[in-house]
Short mmCIF file of C-alpha atoms in Angstrom, two decimals:
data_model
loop_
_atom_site.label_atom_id
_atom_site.label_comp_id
_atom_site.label_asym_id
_atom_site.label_seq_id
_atom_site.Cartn_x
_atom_site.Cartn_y
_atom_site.Cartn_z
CA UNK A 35 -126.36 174.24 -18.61
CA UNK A 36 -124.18 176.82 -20.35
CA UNK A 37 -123.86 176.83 -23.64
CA UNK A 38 -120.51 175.06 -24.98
CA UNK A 39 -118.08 177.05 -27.46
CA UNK A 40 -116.89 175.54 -29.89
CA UNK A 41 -112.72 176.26 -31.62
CA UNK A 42 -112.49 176.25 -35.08
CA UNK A 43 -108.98 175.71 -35.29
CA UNK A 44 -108.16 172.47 -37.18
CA UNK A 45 -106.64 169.26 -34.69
CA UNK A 46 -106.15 167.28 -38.01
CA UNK A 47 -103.09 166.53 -40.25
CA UNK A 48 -102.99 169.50 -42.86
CA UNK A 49 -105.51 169.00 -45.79
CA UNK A 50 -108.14 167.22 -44.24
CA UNK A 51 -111.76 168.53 -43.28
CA UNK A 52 -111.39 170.12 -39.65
CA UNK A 53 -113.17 168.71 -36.44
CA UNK A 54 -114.84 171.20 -34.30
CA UNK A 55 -113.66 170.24 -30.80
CA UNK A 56 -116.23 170.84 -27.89
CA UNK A 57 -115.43 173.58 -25.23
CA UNK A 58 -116.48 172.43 -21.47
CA UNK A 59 -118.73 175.10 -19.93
CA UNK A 60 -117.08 178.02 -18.24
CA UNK A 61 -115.67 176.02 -15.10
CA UNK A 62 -114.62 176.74 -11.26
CA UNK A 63 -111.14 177.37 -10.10
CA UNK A 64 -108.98 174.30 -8.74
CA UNK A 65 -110.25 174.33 -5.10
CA UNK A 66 -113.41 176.50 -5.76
CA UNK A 67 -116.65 175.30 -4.24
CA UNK A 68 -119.19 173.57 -6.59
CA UNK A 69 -122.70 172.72 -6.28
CA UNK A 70 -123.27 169.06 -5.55
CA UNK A 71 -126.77 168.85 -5.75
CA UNK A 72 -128.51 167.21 -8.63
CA UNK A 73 -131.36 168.60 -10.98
CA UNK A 74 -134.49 168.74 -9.42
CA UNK A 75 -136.99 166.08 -10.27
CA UNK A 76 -140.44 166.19 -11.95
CA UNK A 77 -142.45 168.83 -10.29
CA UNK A 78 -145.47 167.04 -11.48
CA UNK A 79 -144.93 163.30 -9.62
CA UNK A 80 -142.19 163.90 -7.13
CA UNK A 81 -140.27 161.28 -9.26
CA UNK A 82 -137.54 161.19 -11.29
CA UNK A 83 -137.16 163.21 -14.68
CA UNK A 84 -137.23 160.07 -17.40
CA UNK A 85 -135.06 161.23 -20.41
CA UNK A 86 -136.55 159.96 -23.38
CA UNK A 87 -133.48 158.41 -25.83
CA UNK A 88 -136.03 158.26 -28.71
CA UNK A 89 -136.92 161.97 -28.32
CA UNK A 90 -133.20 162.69 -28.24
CA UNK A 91 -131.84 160.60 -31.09
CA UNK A 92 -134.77 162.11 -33.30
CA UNK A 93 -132.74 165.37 -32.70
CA UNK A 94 -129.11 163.92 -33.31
CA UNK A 95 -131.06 162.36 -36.41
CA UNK A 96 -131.91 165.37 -37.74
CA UNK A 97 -128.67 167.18 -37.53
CA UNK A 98 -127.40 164.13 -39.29
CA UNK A 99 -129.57 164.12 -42.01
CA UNK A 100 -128.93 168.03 -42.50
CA UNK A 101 -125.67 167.85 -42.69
CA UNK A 102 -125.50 164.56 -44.92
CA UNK A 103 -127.60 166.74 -47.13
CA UNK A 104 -124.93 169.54 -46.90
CA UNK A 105 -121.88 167.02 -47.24
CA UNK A 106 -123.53 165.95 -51.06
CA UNK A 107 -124.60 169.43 -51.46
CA UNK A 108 -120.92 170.38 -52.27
CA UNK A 109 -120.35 167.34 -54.46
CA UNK A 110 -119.44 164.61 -51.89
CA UNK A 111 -120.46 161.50 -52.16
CA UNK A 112 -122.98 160.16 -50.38
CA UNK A 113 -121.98 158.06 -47.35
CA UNK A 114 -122.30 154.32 -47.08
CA UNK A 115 -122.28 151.61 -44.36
CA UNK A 116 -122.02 147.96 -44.80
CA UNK A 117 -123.07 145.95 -42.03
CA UNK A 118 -121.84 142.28 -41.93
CA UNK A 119 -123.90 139.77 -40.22
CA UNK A 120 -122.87 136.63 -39.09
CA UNK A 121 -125.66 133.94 -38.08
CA UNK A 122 -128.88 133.44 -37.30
CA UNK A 123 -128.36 135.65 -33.54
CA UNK A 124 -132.46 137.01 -33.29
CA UNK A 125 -131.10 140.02 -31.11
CA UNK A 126 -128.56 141.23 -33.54
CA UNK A 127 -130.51 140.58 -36.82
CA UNK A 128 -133.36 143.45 -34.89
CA UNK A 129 -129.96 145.71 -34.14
CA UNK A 130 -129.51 145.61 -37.96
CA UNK A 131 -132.51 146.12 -39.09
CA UNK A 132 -133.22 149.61 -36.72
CA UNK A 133 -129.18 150.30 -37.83
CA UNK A 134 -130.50 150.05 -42.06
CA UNK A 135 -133.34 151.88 -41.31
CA UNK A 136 -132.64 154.61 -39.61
CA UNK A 137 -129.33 154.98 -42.10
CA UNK A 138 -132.02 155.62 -44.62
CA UNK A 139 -133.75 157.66 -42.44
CA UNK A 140 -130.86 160.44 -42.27
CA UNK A 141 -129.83 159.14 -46.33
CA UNK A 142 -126.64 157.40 -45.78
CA UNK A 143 -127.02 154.48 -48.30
CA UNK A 144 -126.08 150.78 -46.77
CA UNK A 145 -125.86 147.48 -47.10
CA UNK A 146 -126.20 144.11 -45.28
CA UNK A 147 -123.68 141.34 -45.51
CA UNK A 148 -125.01 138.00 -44.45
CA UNK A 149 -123.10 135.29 -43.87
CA UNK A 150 -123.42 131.78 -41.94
CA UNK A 151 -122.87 131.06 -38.72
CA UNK A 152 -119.91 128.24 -39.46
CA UNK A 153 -118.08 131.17 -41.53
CA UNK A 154 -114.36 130.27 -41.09
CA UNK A 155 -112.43 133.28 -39.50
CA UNK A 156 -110.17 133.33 -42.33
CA UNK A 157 -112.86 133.67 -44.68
CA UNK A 158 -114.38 136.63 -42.51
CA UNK A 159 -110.79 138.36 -42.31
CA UNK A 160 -110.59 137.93 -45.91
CA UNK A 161 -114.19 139.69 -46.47
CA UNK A 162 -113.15 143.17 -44.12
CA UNK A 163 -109.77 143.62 -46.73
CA UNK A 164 -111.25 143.70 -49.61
CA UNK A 165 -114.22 146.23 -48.02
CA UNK A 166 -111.32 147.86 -46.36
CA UNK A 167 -109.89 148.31 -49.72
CA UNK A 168 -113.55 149.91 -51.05
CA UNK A 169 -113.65 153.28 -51.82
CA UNK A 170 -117.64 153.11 -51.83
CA UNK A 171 -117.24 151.98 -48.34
CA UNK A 172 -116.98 154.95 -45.93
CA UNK A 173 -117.86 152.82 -42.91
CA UNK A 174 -117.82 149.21 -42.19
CA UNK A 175 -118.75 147.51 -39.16
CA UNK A 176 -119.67 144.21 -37.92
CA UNK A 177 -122.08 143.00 -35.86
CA UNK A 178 -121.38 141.71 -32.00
CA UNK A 179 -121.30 139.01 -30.93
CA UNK A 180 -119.59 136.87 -33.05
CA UNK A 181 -119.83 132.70 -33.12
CA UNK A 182 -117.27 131.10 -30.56
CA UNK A 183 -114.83 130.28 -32.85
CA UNK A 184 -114.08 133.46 -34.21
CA UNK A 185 -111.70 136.09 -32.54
CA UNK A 186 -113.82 139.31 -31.92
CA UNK A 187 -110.68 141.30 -31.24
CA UNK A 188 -109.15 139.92 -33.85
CA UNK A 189 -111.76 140.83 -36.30
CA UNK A 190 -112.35 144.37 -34.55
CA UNK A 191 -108.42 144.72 -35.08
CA UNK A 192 -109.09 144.04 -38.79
CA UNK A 193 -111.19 146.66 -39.88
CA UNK A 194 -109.47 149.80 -40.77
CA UNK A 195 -109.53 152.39 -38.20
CA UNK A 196 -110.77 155.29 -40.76
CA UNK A 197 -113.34 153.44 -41.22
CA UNK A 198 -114.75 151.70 -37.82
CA UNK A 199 -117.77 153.59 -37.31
CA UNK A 200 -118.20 151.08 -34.10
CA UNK A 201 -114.96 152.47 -32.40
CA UNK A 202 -113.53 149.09 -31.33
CA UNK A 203 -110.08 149.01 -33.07
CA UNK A 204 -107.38 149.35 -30.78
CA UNK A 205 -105.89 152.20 -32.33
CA UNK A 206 -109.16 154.08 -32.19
CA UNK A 207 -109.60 152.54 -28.28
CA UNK A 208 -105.81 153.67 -27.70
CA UNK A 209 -107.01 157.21 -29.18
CA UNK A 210 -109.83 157.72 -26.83
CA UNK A 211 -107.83 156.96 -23.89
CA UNK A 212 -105.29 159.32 -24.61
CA UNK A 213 -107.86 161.82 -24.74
CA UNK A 214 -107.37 162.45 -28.48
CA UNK A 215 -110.06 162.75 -31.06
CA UNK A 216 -111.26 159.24 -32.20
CA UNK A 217 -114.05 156.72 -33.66
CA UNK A 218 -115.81 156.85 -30.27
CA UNK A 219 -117.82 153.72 -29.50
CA UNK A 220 -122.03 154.34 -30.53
CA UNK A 221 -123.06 153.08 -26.80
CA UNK A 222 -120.51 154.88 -24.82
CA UNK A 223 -121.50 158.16 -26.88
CA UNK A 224 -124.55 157.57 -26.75
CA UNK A 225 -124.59 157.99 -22.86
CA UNK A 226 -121.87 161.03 -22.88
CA UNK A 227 -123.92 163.10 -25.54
CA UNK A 228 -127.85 162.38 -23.09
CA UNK A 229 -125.36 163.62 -20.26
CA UNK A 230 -124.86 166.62 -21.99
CA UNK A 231 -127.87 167.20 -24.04
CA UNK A 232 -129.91 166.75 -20.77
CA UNK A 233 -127.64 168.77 -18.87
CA UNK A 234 -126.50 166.69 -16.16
CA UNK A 235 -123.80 168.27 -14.56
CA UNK A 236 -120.75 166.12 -14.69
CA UNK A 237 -117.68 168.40 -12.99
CA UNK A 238 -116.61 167.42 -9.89
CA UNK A 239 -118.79 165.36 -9.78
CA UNK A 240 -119.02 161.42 -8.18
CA UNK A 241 -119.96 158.55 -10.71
CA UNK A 242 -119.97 154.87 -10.44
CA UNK A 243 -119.95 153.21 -14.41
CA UNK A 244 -120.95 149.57 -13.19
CA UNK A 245 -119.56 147.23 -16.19
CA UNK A 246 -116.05 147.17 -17.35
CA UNK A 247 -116.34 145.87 -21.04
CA UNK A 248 -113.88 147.23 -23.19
CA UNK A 249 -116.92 148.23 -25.73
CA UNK A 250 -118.82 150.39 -23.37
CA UNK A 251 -117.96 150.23 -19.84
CA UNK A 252 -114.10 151.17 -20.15
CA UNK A 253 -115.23 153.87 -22.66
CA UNK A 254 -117.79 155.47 -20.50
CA UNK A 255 -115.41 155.62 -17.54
CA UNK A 256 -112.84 157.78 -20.16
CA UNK A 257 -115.04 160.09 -21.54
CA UNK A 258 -116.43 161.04 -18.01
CA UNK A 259 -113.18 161.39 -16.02
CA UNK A 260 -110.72 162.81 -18.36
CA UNK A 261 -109.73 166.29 -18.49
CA UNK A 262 -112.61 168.67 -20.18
CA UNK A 263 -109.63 170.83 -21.67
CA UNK A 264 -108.37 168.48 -23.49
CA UNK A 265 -108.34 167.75 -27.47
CA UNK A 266 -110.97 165.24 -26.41
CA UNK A 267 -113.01 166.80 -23.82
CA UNK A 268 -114.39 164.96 -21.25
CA UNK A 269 -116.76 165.13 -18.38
CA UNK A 270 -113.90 166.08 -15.25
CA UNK A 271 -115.74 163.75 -12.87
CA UNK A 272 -114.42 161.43 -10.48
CA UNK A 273 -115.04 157.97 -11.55
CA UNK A 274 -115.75 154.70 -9.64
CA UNK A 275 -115.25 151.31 -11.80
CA UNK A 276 -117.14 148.36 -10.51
CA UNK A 277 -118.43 144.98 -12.05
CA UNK A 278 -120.34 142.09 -12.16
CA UNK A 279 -117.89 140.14 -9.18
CA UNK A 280 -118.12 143.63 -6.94
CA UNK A 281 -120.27 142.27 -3.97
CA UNK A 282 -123.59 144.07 -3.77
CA UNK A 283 -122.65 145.65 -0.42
CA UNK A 284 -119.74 147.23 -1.72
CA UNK A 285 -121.20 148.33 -5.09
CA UNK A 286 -123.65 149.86 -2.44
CA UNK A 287 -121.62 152.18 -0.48
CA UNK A 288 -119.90 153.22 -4.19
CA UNK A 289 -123.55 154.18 -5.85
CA UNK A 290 -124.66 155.53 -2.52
CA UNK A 291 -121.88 158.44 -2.81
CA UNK A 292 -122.58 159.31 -6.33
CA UNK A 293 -124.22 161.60 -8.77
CA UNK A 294 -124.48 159.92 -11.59
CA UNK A 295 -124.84 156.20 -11.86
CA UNK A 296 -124.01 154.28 -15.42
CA UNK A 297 -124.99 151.03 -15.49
CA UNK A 298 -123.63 148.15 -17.93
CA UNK A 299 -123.03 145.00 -16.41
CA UNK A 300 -125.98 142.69 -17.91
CA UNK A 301 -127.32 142.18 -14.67
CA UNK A 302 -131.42 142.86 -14.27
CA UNK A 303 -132.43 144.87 -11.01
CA UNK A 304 -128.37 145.25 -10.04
CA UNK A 305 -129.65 148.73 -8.89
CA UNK A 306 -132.40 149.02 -6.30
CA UNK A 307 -133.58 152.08 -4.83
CA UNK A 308 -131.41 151.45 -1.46
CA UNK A 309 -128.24 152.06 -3.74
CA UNK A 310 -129.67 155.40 -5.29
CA UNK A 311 -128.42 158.45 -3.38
CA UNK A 312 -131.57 160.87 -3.70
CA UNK A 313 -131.41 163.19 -6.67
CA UNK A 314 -129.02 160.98 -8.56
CA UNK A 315 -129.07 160.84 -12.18
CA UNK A 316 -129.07 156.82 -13.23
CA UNK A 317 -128.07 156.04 -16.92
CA UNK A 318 -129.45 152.20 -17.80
CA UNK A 319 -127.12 150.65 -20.32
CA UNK A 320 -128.42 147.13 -19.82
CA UNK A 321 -129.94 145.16 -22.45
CA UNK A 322 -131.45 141.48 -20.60
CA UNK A 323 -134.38 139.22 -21.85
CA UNK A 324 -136.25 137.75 -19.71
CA UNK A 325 -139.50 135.57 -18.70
CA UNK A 326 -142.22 137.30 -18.00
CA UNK A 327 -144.60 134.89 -15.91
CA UNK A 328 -147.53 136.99 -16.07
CA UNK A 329 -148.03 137.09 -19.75
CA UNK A 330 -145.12 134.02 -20.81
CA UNK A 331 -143.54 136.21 -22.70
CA UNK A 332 -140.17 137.83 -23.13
CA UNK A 333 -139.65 141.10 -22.16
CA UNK A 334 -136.85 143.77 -22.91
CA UNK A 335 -135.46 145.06 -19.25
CA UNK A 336 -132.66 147.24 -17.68
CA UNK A 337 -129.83 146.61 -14.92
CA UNK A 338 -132.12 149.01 -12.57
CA UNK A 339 -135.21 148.56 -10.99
CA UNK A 340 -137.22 151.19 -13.40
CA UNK A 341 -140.45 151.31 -11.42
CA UNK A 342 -138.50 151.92 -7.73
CA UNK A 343 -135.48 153.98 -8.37
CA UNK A 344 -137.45 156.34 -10.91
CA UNK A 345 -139.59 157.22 -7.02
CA UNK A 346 -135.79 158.58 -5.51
CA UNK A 347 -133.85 159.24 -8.76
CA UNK A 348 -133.33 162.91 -10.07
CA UNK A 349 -132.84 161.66 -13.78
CA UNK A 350 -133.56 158.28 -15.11
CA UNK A 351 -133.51 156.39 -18.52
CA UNK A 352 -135.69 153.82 -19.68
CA UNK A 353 -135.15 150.29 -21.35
CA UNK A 354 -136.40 150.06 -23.71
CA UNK A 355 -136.48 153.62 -25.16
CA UNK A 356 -133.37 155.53 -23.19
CA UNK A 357 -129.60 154.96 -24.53
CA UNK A 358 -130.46 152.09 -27.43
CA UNK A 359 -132.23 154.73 -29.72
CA UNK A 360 -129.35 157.15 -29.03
CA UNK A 361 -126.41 154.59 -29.97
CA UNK A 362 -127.83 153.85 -33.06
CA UNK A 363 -128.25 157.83 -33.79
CA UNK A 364 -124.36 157.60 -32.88
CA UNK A 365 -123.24 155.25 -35.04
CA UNK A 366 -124.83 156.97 -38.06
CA UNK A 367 -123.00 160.21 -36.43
CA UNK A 368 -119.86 157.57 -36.45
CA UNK A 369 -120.71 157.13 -39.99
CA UNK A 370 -120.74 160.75 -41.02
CA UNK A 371 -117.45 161.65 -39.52
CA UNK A 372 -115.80 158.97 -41.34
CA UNK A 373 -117.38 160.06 -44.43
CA UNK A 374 -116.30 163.21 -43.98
CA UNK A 375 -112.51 162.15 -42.61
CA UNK A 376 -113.03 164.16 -39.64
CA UNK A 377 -109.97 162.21 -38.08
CA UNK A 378 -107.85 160.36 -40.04
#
């Protein structure tokens, strides 16, 4: 893939740090013919290439951690997350823990906020002002989900948008899809930035995004249709929505015609090899646990049938190992930009 240029010209209010904005590649005229075939696949197996998220969020790690080092270099301060945590949810305590770490990892200091599962939502909206109000805070987020009786948009809503490294605020949703530079959620850049580090070719191209959730599905869906010359760039494909109530026939003929398949919907094996058009690069979002009979234990899985699609597929990702390691290396990215007040 051709190398992207990057403008140095500021897209910020006047006195604050500018935001390098991301060139597309060098593209074809409206009408011009484009190649629509996909990246060949491993030489080596005949199967699909398998992009290892670890191995990329290693590198987004490391360009973190040099320029955290070059933020306090010039006599910043160092940047901080706080994390709050509410209950005793297994899943997200693990999402924390790999969150604190690898903050450490990069040196952005943080913190962890626990707090009980029959928190009152007053007492939780109460907690995100006064953090809001922090000036050792540079990012604040917390954790999904959230007990029943608590609001999650209303609490997403509370956080200040300068500094919700998870991109869920409304203003910083509202930003995104108006193709203007925002707090871009972790998962869905997560899956834009192993699109583009792995050089998956996204113009003019046909992708399905199965899942519609407003945290990663909807966001996907923006950054890989909109415009690539515009103060957001994004991907200039041609993009499919489907979901969970799509019947499986018609989610067929959809995934059959495309290039790229992201998949989000929470569903394990929603994607069989049938529905993979050969070459196609498939990006597994899907987080399920289930049963495993053979050893009666719980297992980590995708949406897509791993072990069958990877046999037709030109690119694949794991699960475990593909886009979670990235969106963590995202946030922390999340983290540095609002440190830095790359867009407020």
């Amino acid at each position: 893939m051709a190398a992207a240029a990057f403008s140095s010209s500021s897209v910020l209010r006047p006195g604050l740090v500018p935001l390098r904005r991301w060139r597309a590649p060098s593209r074809p005229a409206p009408g011009a013919a484009y190649s629509t075939s996909s990246s060949p696949r491993s030489a080596a197996s005949d199967e699909a290439t398998i992009i290892s998220g670890t191995k990329l969020a290693k590198q987004v790690l490391k360009e973190v951690q040099r320029d955290v080092e070059s933020w306090i270099s010039f006599g910043n301060k160092r940047p901080h997350l706080t994390v709050i945590l509410v209950g005793d949810n297994p899943a997200s305590h693990i999402y924390v823990r790999n969150k604190i770490k690898a903050a450490a990892s990069v040196g952005i200091s943080s913190e962890i906020i626990l707090r009980p599962k029959d928190i009152s939502q007053e007492e939780l909206l109460d907690m995100i002002v006064k953090i809001n109000k922090d000036s050792t805070v540079s990012g604040l987020l917390v954790q999904l989900p959230l007990p029943d009786h608590i609001d999650e948009r209303t609490v997403c809503n509370a956080i200040t948008p300068e500094k919700d490294v998870d991109g869920f605020h409304i203003i910083n949703i509202g930003r995104l899809c108006l193709d203007q530079p925002s707090i871009i959620p972790a998962t869905a850049a997560a899956v834009w930035e192993i699109i583009k580090r792995t050089g998956i070719q996204t113009f003019g191209k046909n992708v399905v995004v199965a899942g519609r959730s407003k945290n990663v599905g909807m966001p996907i869906s923006m950054l890989l249709h909109s415009d690539g010359e515009h103060e957001r760039p994004g991907g200039d494909a041609t993009v499919t929505i489907t979901h969970r109530y799509t019947p499986k026939e018609q989610l067929k003929i959809h995934t059959q015609l495309a290039d790229i398949v992201v998949v989000a919907a929470g569903i394990p094996k929603l994607i069989t090899t049938d529905m993979v058009k050969e070459g196609a690069a498939v990006i597994d979002v899907g987080i399920n646990h289930i049963h495993d009979p053979l050893t009666g234990k719980t297992k980590l899985v995708g949406d897509v049938d791993f072990e069958e699609v990877k046999k037709k597929a030109g690119f694949i990702t794991p699960v475990p190992g593909g886009v979670g390691p990235m969106t963590v290396a995202m946030l922390l990215k999340n983290t540095l930009i609002v440190a830095k007040k790359l867009i407020y």
